[in-house]
Amino acid sequence: MWETEEGLDFLASETLKARYLREGEKNWEDVCERIAKAVAANEEEYLDFKDLMVRKIFLPSSPTLMNAGTELGQLAACFVIPVEDRVEEIFDSIKTAALIQKTGGGTGFDFSKIRPEGSSSSCGDDATSGPVAVMKLFNEVTEIVKQFGRRRGANMGILDISHNDILSFIRAKHVEGELSNFNLSVMVPDAFMELVEADKADEVWNRQTDVTVGCIFSEIVEGIWRNGEPGILFL
């Protein structure tokens, strides 16, 4: 690997310039100086923290590297944003996510409150599009925010395993490039896993759709084998 005077390889050095150097900063030690001054409570902490970062023994999150000691001052990497089942609230959540991602933060959403595809909307007889369609809106906004921020936007999308659209959610990333700004996770309670462990694959899990435990679990395993998605979030 190519080495620089800071001991960084060529790729790391270019990433440092593109994402983390602020006005007046020239190297990695300048970044460490800014961060340590911003977060330390006293001189001893400042010296210890700076030393750990300079030697790359410990590194804080990317938002801390970018924003500590700046007017923005946003140091957190992960935010959970509620998503409700009304158009106004959905777009409020999208706006909140965009503003957070612009600062370098990642965002997570539980889409379980979104009504299933084809169900009646609150505005009348029009059918709703379902959680996967709503996720595509969030995905496109993240794509746009990438053009304005220093860091690639990242989302976690979650759906309860009892949701009527759980199979379309599990399959949502089967096509390469779909929802590319999302990682997916299925929320799974103990009761479901107990049925899996008891080999009760034919047990109907969702009475509204007649989908069985075995069908859902097989789809999860297929997705993980195919491309590592979805993950499982145990309640």
PDB file of N, CA and C in Angstrom, residues 8-49:
ATOM      1  N   LEU A   8      -0.819   6.755   6.676  1.00  0.00           N
ATOM      2  CA  LEU A   8      -2.049   6.283   6.059  1.00  0.00           C
ATOM      3  C   LEU A   8      -1.753   5.774   4.657  1.00  0.00           C
ATOM      4  N   ASP A   9      -2.456   4.714   4.229  1.00  0.00           N
ATOM      5  CA  ASP A   9      -2.281   4.286   2.855  1.00  0.00           C
ATOM      6  C   ASP A   9      -2.970   5.288   1.923  1.00  0.00           C
ATOM      7  N   PHE A  10      -2.777   5.113   0.638  1.00  0.00           N
ATOM      8  CA  PHE A  10      -3.253   6.099  -0.332  1.00  0.00           C
ATOM      9  C   PHE A  10      -4.766   6.291  -0.261  1.00  0.00           C
ATOM     10  N   LEU A  11      -5.522   5.192  -0.172  1.00  0.00           N
ATOM     11  CA  LEU A  11      -6.986   5.277  -0.136  1.00  0.00           C
ATOM     12  C   LEU A  11      -7.451   6.016   1.112  1.00  0.00           C
ATOM     13  N   ALA A  12      -6.849   5.686   2.263  1.00  0.00           N
ATOM     14  CA  ALA A  12      -7.230   6.350   3.507  1.00  0.00           C
ATOM     15  C   ALA A  12      -6.921   7.841   3.446  1.00  0.00           C
ATOM     16  N   SER A  13      -5.794   8.184   2.850  1.00  0.00           N
ATOM     17  CA  SER A  13      -5.404   9.582   2.729  1.00  0.00           C
ATOM     18  C   SER A  13      -6.384  10.361   1.860  1.00  0.00           C
ATOM     19  N   GLU A  14      -6.812   9.757   0.755  1.00  0.00           N
ATOM     20  CA  GLU A  14      -7.774  10.422  -0.126  1.00  0.00           C
ATOM     21  C   GLU A  14      -9.140  10.551   0.545  1.00  0.00           C
ATOM     22  N   THR A  15      -9.540   9.530   1.317  1.00  0.00           N
ATOM     23  CA  THR A  15     -10.806   9.587   2.056  1.00  0.00           C
ATOM     24  C   THR A  15     -10.766  10.684   3.105  1.00  0.00           C
ATOM     25  N   LEU A  16      -9.620  10.805   3.768  1.00  0.00           N
ATOM     26  CA  LEU A  16      -9.441  11.861   4.759  1.00  0.00           C
ATOM     27  C   LEU A  16      -9.671  13.231   4.130  1.00  0.00           C
ATOM     28  N   LYS A  17      -9.094  13.465   2.980  1.00  0.00           N
ATOM     29  CA  LYS A  17      -9.238  14.757   2.296  1.00  0.00           C
ATOM     30  C   LYS A  17     -10.680  14.996   1.867  1.00  0.00           C
ATOM     31  N   ALA A  18     -11.320  13.960   1.350  1.00  0.00           N
ATOM     32  CA  ALA A  18     -12.656  14.123   0.791  1.00  0.00           C
ATOM     33  C   ALA A  18     -13.726  14.308   1.852  1.00  0.00           C
ATOM     34  N   ARG A  19     -13.563  13.669   3.021  1.00  0.00           N
ATOM     35  CA  ARG A  19     -14.659  13.629   3.988  1.00  0.00           C
ATOM     36  C   ARG A  19     -14.395  14.374   5.291  1.00  0.00           C
ATOM     37  N   TYR A  20     -13.177  14.343   5.774  1.00  0.00           N
ATOM     38  CA  TYR A  20     -12.974  14.717   7.170  1.00  0.00           C
ATOM     39  C   TYR A  20     -12.163  15.983   7.412  1.00  0.00           C
ATOM     40  N   LEU A  21     -11.315  16.373   6.490  1.00  0.00           N
ATOM     41  CA  LEU A  21     -10.531  17.587   6.709  1.00  0.00           C
ATOM     42  C   LEU A  21     -11.435  18.813   6.639  1.00  0.00           C
ATOM     43  N   ARG A  22     -11.341  19.657   7.659  1.00  0.00           N
ATOM     44  CA  ARG A  22     -12.067  20.911   7.678  1.00  0.00           C
ATOM     45  C   ARG A  22     -11.124  22.059   7.316  1.00  0.00           C
ATOM     46  N   GLU A  23     -11.702  23.248   7.184  1.00  0.00           N
ATOM     47  CA  GLU A  23     -10.915  24.397   6.765  1.00  0.00           C
ATOM     48  C   GLU A  23      -9.709  24.600   7.679  1.00  0.00           C
ATOM     49  N   GLY A  24      -8.528  24.720   7.070  1.00  0.00           N
ATOM     50  CA  GLY A  24      -7.295  24.930   7.820  1.00  0.00           C
ATOM     51  C   GLY A  24      -6.592  23.656   8.234  1.00  0.00           C
ATOM     52  N   GLU A  25      -7.252  22.497   8.086  1.00  0.00           N
ATOM     53  CA  GLU A  25      -6.646  21.217   8.466  1.00  0.00           C
ATOM     54  C   GLU A  25      -5.887  20.618   7.282  1.00  0.00           C
ATOM     55  N   LYS A  26      -4.728  20.038   7.583  1.00  0.00           N
ATOM     56  CA  LYS A  26      -3.885  19.499   6.528  1.00  0.00           C
ATOM     57  C   LYS A  26      -3.637  17.999   6.650  1.00  0.00           C
ATOM     58  N   ASN A  27      -3.811  17.443   7.840  1.00  0.00           N
ATOM     59  CA  ASN A  27      -3.454  16.034   8.028  1.00  0.00           C
ATOM     60  C   ASN A  27      -4.302  15.411   9.137  1.00  0.00           C
ATOM     61  N   TRP A  28      -4.044  14.116   9.375  1.00  0.00           N
ATOM     62  CA  TRP A  28      -4.809  13.350  10.363  1.00  0.00           C
ATOM     63  C   TRP A  28      -4.652  13.914  11.771  1.00  0.00           C
ATOM     64  N   GLU A  29      -3.482  14.362  12.127  1.00  0.00           N
ATOM     65  CA  GLU A  29      -3.269  14.898  13.473  1.00  0.00           C
ATOM     66  C   GLU A  29      -4.087  16.169  13.687  1.00  0.00           C
ATOM     67  N   ASP A  30      -4.278  16.964  12.658  1.00  0.00           N
ATOM     68  CA  ASP A  30      -5.126  18.154  12.778  1.00  0.00           C
ATOM     69  C   ASP A  30      -6.571  17.762  13.096  1.00  0.00           C
ATOM     70  N   VAL A  31      -7.057  16.696  12.455  1.00  0.00           N
ATOM     71  CA  VAL A  31      -8.412  16.206  12.721  1.00  0.00           C
ATOM     72  C   VAL A  31      -8.523  15.750  14.179  1.00  0.00           C
ATOM     73  N   CYS A  32      -7.531  14.997  14.630  1.00  0.00           N
ATOM     74  CA  CYS A  32      -7.537  14.498  16.011  1.00  0.00           C
ATOM     75  C   CYS A  32      -7.505  15.647  17.013  1.00  0.00           C
ATOM     76  N   GLU A  33      -6.756  16.681  16.702  1.00  0.00           N
ATOM     77  CA  GLU A  33      -6.676  17.862  17.560  1.00  0.00           C
ATOM     78  C   GLU A  33      -8.049  18.507  17.712  1.00  0.00           C
ATOM     79  N   ARG A  34      -8.734  18.694  16.592  1.00  0.00           N
ATOM     80  CA  ARG A  34     -10.061  19.317  16.618  1.00  0.00           C
ATOM     81  C   ARG A  34     -11.047  18.501  17.443  1.00  0.00           C
ATOM     82  N   ILE A  35     -11.064  17.200  17.221  1.00  0.00           N
ATOM     83  CA  ILE A  35     -12.022  16.335  17.907  1.00  0.00           C
ATOM     84  C   ILE A  35     -11.741  16.293  19.404  1.00  0.00           C
ATOM     85  N   ALA A  36     -10.486  16.090  19.776  1.00  0.00           N
ATOM     86  CA  ALA A  36     -10.132  15.975  21.189  1.00  0.00           C
ATOM     87  C   ALA A  36     -10.476  17.251  21.947  1.00  0.00           C
ATOM     88  N   LYS A  37     -10.231  18.386  21.344  1.00  0.00           N
ATOM     89  CA  LYS A  37     -10.564  19.659  21.986  1.00  0.00           C
ATOM     90  C   LYS A  37     -12.070  19.791  22.193  1.00  0.00           C
ATOM     91  N   ALA A  38     -12.831  19.283  21.238  1.00  0.00           N
ATOM     92  CA  ALA A  38     -14.285  19.450  21.292  1.00  0.00           C
ATOM     93  C   ALA A  38     -14.948  18.547  22.319  1.00  0.00           C
ATOM     94  N   VAL A  39     -14.441  17.321  22.493  1.00  0.00           N
ATOM     95  CA  VAL A  39     -15.166  16.352  23.321  1.00  0.00           C
ATOM     96  C   VAL A  39     -14.567  16.146  24.707  1.00  0.00           C
ATOM     97  N   ALA A  40     -13.328  16.531  24.926  1.00  0.00           N
ATOM     98  CA  ALA A  40     -12.677  16.272  26.215  1.00  0.00           C
ATOM     99  C   ALA A  40     -13.192  17.226  27.292  1.00  0.00           C
ATOM    100  N   ALA A  41     -13.312  16.696  28.509  1.00  0.00           N
ATOM    101  CA  ALA A  41     -13.787  17.506  29.628  1.00  0.00           C
ATOM    102  C   ALA A  41     -12.652  18.241  30.335  1.00  0.00           C
ATOM    103  N   ASN A  42     -11.416  17.769  30.133  1.00  0.00           N
ATOM    104  CA  ASN A  42     -10.272  18.395  30.800  1.00  0.00           C
ATOM    105  C   ASN A  42      -9.008  18.110  30.001  1.00  0.00           C
ATOM    106  N   GLU A  43      -7.890  18.670  30.453  1.00  0.00           N
ATOM    107  CA  GLU A  43      -6.622  18.549  29.741  1.00  0.00           C
ATOM    108  C   GLU A  43      -6.163  17.102  29.649  1.00  0.00           C
ATOM    109  N   GLU A  44      -6.342  16.348  30.727  1.00  0.00           N
ATOM    110  CA  GLU A  44      -5.898  14.941  30.721  1.00  0.00           C
ATOM    111  C   GLU A  44      -6.677  14.132  29.692  1.00  0.00           C
ATOM    112  N   GLU A  45      -8.004  14.309  29.660  1.00  0.00           N
ATOM    113  CA  GLU A  45      -8.821  13.615  28.665  1.00  0.00           C
ATOM    114  C   GLU A  45      -8.415  14.017  27.248  1.00  0.00           C
ATOM    115  N   TYR A  46      -8.184  15.294  27.061  1.00  0.00           N
ATOM    116  CA  TYR A  46      -7.782  15.804  25.749  1.00  0.00           C
ATOM    117  C   TYR A  46      -6.517  15.107  25.256  1.00  0.00           C
ATOM    118  N   LEU A  47      -5.504  15.028  26.105  1.00  0.00           N
ATOM    119  CA  LEU A  47      -4.237  14.414  25.712  1.00  0.00           C
ATOM    120  C   LEU A  47      -4.401  12.921  25.455  1.00  0.00           C
ATOM    121  N   ASP A  48      -5.144  12.252  26.324  1.00  0.00           N
ATOM    122  CA  ASP A  48      -5.343  10.802  26.173  1.00  0.00           C
ATOM    123  C   ASP A  48      -6.124  10.485  24.904  1.00  0.00           C
ATOM    124  N   PHE A  49      -7.219  11.217  24.681  1.00  0.00           N
ATOM    125  CA  PHE A  49      -8.076  10.950  23.537  1.00  0.00           C
ATOM    126  C   PHE A  49      -7.337  11.235  22.228  1.00  0.00           C
TER     127      PHE A  49
END
